[in-house]
PDB file of C-alpha atoms and ligand atoms in Angstrom:
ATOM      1  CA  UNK A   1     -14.928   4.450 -11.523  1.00 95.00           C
ATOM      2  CA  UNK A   2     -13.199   2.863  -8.893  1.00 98.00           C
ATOM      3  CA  UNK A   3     -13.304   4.967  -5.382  1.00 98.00           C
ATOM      4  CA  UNK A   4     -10.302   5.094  -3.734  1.00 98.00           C
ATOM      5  CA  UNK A   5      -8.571   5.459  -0.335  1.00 98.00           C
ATOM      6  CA  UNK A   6      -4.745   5.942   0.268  1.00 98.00           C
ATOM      7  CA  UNK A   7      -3.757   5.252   3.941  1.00 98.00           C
ATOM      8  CA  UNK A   8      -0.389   6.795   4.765  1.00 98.00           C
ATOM      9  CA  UNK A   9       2.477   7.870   7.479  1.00 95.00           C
ATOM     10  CA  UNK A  10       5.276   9.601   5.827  1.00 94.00           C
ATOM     11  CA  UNK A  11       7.020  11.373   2.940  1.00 94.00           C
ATOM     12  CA  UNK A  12       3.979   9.709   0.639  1.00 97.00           C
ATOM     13  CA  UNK A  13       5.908   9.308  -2.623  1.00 98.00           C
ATOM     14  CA  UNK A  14       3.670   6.476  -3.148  1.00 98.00           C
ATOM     15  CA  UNK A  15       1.114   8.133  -2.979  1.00 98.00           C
ATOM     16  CA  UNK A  16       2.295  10.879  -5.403  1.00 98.00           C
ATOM     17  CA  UNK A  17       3.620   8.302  -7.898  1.00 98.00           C
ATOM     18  CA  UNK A  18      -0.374   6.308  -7.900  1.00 98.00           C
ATOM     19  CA  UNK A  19      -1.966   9.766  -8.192  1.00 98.00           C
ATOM     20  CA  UNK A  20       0.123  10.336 -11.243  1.00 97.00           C
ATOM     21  CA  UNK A  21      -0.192   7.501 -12.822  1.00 97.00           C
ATOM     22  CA  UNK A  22      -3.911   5.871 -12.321  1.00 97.00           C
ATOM     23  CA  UNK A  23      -5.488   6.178 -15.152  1.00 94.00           C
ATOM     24  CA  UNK A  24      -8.443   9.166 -14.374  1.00 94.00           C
ATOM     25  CA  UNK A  25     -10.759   8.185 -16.408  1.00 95.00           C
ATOM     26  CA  UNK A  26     -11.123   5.010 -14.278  1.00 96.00           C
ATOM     27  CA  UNK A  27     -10.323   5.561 -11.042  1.00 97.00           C
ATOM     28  CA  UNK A  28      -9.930   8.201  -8.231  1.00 97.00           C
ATOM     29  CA  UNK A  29      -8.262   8.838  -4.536  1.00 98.00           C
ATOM     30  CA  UNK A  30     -11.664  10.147  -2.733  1.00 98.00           C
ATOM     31  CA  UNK A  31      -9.777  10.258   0.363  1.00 98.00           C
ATOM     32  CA  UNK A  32      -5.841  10.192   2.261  1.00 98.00           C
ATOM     33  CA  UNK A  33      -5.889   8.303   5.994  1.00 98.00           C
ATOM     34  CA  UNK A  34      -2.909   9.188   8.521  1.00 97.00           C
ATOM     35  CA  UNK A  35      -2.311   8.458  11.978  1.00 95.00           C
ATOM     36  CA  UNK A  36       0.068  11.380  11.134  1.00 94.00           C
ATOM     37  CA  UNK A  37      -1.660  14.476  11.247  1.00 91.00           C
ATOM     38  CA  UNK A  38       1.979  16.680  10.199  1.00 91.00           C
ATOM     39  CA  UNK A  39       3.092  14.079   7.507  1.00 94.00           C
ATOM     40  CA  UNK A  40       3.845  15.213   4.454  1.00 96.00           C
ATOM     41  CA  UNK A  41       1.628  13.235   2.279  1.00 97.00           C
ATOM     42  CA  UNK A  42      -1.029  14.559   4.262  1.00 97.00           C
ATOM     43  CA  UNK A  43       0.106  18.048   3.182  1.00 97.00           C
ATOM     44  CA  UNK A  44       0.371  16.324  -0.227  1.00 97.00           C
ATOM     45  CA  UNK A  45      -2.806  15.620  -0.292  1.00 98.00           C
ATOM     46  CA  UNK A  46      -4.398  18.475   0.689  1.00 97.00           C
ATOM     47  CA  UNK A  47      -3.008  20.629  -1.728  1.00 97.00           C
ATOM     48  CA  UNK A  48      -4.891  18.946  -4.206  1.00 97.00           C
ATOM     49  CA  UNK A  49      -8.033  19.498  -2.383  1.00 98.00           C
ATOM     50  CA  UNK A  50      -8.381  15.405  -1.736  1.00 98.00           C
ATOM     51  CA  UNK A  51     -10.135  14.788   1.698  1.00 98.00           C
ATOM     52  CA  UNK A  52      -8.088  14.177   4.427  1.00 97.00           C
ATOM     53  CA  UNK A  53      -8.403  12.074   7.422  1.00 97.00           C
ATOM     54  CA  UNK A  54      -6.288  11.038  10.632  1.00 97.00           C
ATOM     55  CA  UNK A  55      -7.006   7.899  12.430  1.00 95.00           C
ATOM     56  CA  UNK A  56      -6.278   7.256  16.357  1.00 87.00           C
ATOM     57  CA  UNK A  57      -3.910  10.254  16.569  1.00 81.00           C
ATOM     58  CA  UNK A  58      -3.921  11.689  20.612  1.00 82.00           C
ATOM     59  CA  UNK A  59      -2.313  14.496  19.753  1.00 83.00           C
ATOM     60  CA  UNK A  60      -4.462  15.739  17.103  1.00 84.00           C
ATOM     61  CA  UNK A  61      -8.191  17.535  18.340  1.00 84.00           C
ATOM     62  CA  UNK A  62     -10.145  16.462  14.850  1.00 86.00           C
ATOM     63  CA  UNK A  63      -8.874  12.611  15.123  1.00 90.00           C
ATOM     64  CA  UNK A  64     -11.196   9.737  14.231  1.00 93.00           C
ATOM     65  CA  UNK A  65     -11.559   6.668  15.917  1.00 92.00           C
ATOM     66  CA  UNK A  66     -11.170   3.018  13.718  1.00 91.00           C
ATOM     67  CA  UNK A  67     -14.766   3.022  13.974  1.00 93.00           C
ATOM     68  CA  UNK A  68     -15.360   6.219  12.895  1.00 95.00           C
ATOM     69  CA  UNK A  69     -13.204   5.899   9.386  1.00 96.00           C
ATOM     70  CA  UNK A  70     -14.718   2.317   8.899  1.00 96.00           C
ATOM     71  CA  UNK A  71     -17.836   4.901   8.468  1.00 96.00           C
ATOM     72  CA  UNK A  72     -16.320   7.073   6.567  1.00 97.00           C
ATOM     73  CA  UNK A  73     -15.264   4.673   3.933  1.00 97.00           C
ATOM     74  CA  UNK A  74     -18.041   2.891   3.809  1.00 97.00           C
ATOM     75  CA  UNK A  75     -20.104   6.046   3.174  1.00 97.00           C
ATOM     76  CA  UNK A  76     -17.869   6.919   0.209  1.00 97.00           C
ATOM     77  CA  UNK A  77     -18.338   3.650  -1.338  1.00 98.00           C
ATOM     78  CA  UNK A  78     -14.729   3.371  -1.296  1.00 98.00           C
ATOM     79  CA  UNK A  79     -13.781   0.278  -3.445  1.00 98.00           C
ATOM     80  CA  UNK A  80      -9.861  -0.147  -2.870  1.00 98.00           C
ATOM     81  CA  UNK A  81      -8.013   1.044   0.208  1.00 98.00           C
ATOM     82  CA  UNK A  82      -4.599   1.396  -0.755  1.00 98.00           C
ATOM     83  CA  UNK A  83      -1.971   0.941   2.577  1.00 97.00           C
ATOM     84  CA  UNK A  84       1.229   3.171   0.944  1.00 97.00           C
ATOM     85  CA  UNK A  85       3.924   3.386   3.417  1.00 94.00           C
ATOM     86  CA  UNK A  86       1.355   3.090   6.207  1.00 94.00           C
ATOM     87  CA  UNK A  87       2.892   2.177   9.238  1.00 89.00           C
ATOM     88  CA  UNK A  88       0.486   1.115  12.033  1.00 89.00           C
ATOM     89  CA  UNK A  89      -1.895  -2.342  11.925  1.00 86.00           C
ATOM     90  CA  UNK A  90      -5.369  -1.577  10.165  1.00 92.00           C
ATOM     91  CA  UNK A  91      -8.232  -2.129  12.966  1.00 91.00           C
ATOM     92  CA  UNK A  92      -9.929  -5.530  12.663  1.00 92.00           C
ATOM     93  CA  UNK A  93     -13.726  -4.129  11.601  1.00 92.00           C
ATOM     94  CA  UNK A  94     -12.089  -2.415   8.562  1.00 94.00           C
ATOM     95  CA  UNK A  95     -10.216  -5.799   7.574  1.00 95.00           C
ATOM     96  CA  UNK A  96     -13.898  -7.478   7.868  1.00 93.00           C
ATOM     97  CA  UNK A  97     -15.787  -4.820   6.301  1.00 94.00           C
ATOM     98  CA  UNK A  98     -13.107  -4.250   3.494  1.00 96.00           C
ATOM     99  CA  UNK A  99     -12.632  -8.406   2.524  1.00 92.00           C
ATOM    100  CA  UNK A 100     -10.411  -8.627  -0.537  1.00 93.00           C
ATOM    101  CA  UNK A 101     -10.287  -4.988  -0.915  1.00 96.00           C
ATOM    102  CA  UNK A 102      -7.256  -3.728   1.232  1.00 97.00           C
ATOM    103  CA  UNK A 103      -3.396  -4.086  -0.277  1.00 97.00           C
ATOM    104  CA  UNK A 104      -0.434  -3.279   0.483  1.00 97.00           C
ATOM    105  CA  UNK A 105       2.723  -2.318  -0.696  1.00 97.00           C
ATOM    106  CA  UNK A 106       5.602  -4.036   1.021  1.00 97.00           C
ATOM    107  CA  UNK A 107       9.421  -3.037   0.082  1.00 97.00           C
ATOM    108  CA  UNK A 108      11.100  -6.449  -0.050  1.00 98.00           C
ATOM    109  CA  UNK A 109      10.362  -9.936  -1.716  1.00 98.00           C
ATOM    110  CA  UNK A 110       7.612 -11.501   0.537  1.00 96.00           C
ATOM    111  CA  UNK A 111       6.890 -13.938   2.083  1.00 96.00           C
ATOM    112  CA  UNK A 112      10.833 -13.095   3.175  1.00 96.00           C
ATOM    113  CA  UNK A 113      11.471 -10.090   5.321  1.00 96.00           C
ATOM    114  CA  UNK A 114       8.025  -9.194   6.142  1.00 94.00           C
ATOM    115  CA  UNK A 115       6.268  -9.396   9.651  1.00 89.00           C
ATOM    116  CA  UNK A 116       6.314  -7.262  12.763  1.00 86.00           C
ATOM    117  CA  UNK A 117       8.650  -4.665  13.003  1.00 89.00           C
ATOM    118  CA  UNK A 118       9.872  -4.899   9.488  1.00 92.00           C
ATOM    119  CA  UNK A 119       9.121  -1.665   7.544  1.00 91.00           C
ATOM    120  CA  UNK A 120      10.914   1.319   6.386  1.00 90.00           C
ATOM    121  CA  UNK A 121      14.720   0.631   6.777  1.00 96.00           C
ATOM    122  CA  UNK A 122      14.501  -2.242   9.097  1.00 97.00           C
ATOM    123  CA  UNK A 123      13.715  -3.988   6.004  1.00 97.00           C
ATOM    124  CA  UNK A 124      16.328  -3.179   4.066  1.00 98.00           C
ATOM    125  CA  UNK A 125      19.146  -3.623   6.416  1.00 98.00           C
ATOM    126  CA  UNK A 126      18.209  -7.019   7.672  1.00 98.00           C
ATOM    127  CA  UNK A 127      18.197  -8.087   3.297  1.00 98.00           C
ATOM    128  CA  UNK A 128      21.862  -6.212   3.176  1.00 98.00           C
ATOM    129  CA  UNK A 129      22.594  -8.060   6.191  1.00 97.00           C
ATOM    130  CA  UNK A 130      21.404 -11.561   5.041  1.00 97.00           C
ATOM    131  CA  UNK A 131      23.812 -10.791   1.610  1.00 97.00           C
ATOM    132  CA  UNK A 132      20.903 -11.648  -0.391  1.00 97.00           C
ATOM    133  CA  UNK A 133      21.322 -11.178  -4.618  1.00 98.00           C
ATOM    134  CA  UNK A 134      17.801 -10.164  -4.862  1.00 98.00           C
ATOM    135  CA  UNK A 135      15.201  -7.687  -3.289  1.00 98.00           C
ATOM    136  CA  UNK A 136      12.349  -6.261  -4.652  1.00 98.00           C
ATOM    137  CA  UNK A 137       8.751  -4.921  -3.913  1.00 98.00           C
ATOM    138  CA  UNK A 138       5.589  -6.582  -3.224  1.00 98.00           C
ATOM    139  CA  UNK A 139       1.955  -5.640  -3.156  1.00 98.00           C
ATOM    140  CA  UNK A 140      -0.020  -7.707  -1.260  1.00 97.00           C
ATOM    141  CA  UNK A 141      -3.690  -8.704   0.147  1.00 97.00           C
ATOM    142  CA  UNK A 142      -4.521  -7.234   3.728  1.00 95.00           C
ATOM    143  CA  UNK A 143      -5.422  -9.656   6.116  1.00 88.00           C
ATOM    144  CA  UNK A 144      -5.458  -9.275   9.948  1.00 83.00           C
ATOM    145  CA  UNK A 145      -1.322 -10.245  10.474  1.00 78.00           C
ATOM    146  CA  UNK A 146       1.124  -8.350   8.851  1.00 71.00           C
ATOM    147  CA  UNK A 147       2.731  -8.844   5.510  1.00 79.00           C
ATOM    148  CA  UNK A 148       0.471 -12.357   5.418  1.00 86.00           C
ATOM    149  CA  UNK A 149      -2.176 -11.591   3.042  1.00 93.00           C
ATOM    150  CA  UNK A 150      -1.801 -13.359  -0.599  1.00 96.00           C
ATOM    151  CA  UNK A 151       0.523 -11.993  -3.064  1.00 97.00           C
ATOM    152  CA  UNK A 152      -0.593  -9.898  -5.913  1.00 98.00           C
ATOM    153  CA  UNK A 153       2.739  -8.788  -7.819  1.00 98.00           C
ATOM    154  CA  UNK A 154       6.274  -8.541  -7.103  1.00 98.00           C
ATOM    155  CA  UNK A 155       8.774  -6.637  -9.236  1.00 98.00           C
ATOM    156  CA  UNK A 156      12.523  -8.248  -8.471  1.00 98.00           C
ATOM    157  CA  UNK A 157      15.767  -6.137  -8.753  1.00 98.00           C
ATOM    158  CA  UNK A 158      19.552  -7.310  -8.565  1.00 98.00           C
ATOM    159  CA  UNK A 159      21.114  -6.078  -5.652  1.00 98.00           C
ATOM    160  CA  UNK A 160      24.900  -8.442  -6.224  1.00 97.00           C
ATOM    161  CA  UNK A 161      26.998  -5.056  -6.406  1.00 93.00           C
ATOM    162  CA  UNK A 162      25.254  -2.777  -3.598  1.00 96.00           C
ATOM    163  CA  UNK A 163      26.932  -0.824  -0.625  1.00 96.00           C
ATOM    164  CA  UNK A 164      24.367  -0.031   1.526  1.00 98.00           C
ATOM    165  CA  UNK A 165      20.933  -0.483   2.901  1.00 98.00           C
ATOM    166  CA  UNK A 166      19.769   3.064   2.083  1.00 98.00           C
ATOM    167  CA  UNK A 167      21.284   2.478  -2.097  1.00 98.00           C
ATOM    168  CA  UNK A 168      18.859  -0.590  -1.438  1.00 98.00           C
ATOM    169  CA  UNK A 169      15.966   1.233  -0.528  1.00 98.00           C
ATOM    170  CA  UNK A 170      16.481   3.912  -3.303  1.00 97.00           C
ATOM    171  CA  UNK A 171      16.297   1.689  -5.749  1.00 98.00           C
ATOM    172  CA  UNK A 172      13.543  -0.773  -4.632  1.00 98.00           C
ATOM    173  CA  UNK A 173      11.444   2.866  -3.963  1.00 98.00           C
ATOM    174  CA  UNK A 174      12.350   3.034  -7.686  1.00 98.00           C
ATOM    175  CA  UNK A 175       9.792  -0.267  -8.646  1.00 98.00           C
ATOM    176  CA  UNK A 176       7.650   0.591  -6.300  1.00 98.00           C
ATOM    177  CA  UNK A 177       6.678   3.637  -8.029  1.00 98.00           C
ATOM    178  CA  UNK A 178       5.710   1.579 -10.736  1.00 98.00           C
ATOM    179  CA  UNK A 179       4.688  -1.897  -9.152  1.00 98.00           C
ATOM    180  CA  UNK A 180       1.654  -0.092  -6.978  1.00 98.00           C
ATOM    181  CA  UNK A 181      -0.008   2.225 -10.154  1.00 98.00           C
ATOM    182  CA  UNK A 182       0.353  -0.786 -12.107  1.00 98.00           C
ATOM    183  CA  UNK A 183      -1.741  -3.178  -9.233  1.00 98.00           C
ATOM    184  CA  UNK A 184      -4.450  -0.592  -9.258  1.00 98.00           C
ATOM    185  CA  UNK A 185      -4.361   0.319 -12.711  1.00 97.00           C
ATOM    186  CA  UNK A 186      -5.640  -3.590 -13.295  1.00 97.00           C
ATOM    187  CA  UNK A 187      -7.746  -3.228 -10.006  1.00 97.00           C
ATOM    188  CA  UNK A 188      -9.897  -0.334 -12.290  1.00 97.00           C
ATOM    189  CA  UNK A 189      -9.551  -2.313 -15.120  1.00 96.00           C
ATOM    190  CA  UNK A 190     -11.594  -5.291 -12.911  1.00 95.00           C
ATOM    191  CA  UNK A 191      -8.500  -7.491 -14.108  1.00 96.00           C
ATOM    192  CA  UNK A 192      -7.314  -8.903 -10.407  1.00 96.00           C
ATOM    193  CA  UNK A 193      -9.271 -11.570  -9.389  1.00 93.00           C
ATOM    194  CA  UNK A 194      -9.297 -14.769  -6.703  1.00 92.00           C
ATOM    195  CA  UNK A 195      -9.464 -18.521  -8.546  1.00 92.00           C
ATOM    196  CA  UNK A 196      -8.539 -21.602  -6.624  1.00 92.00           C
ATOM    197  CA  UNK A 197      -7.502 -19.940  -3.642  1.00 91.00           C
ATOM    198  CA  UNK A 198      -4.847 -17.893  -6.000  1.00 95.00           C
ATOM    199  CA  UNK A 199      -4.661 -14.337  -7.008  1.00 96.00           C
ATOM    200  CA  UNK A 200      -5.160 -13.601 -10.727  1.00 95.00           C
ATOM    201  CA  UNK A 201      -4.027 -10.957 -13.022  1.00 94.00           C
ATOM    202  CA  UNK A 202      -5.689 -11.358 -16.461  1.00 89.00           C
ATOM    203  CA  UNK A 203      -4.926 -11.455 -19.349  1.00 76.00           C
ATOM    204  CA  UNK A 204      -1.214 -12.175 -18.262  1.00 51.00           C
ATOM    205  CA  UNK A 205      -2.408 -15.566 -16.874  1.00 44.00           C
ATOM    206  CA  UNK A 206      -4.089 -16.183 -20.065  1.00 43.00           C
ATOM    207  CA  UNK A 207      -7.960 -15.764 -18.407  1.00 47.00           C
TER     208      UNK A 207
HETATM  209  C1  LIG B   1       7.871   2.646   1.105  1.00 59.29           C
HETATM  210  O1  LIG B   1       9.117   2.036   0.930  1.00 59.29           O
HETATM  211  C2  LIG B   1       6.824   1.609   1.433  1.00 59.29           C
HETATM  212  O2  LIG B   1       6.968   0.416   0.751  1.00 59.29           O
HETATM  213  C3  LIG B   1       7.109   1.384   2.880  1.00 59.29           C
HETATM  214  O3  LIG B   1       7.371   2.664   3.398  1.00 59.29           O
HETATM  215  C4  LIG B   1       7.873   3.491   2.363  1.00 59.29           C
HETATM  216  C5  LIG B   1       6.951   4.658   2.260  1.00 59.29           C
HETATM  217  O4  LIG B   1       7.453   5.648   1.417  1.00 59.29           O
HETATM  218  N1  LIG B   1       6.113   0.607   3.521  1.00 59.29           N
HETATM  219  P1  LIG B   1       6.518   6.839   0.923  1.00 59.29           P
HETATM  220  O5  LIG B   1       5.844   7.434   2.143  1.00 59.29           O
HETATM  221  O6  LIG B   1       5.531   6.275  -0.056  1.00 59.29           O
HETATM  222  O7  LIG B   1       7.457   7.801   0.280  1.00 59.29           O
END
């Protein structure tokens, strides 16, 4: 069974869409991370009696420190810690504790329009700006910069006749509902894997 942990900061569709759609007999959210404690995946979360946690929040009396989750994690055996719409940089003893084991899903075609400051619909508007044809989403490796860890999947979408930023973001949302079950979906199924410095998804790559 693989253990897992969602970390999150908003409206946590992605979270909803990976809870319904991992496959239970193989793998499990043990636990939801905010720095949010009023988001409303949190709320998502706890109304299906997952355990919740919130991470460096001043404002919030129960708040644990990045030491303190690293803990917590580690004492759930938690296998894959899944960054969905989490908006803040992960501390840099989680990222060494966690190796290979932290993605991420990022809502435009990386290595383009990724990097500081580029989340949410900053994204979007600077690919409606640049008048690009394609976006898309990517989920990615976690490593201690933003939106740099290796690539793991990317789902591409046509974007030639759209009006806006937000009918952008709609419709990327739309893969990314499927793109992220699907990554941990093969995750459970022990199907990603690391070979010559690239990232593998078997049997599609004929392994
Ligand atoms: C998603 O577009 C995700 O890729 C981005 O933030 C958004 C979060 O949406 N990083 P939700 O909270 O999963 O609804």
């Amino acid at each position: 069974m693989l253990k897992i942990a969602v970390f999150v900061s908003g409206r946590g569709s992605n979270l909803q869409s990976l809870i319904e759609k991992l496959d239970p007999k193989k793998a499990k959210v043990l636990a939801v991370v905010s720095n949010k404690s009023d988001c409303l995946a949190i709320s998502y979360a706890e109304g299906l009696g997952i355990d919740t946690f919130i991470v460096n929040d001043k404002h919030f009396s129960d708040s644990l420190s990045s030491d303190e989750i690293t803990e917590v994690l580690i004492t759930k055996e938690i296998d894959l810690i899944v960054l969905a719409g989490y908006l803040k940089i992960l501390p840099e003893i989680m990222v060494d504790k966690f190796e290979n084991k932290i993605i991420n899903i990022h809502p435009a075609l990386l290595p383009a329009f990724g990097g500081k400051g580029m989340y949410g619909m900053n994204v979007h508007k600077a690919v409606f700006d640049s008048n690009a044809a394609i976006s898309g989403a990517t989920v990615h490796f976690v490593n201690k910069n933003y939106d740099e860890g290796k690539i793991i999947a990317q789902r591409v979408i046509d974007i030639t006749n759209i009006n806006s930023p937000e009918e952008i973001a709609l419709r990327v949302l739309k893969i990314e509902h499927e793109l992220l079950p699907y990554v941990v979906n093969c995750f459970a199924d022990k199907k990603i894997f690391i070979k010559d410095n690239r990232v593998k998804i078997s049997p599609l790559n004929g392994e």
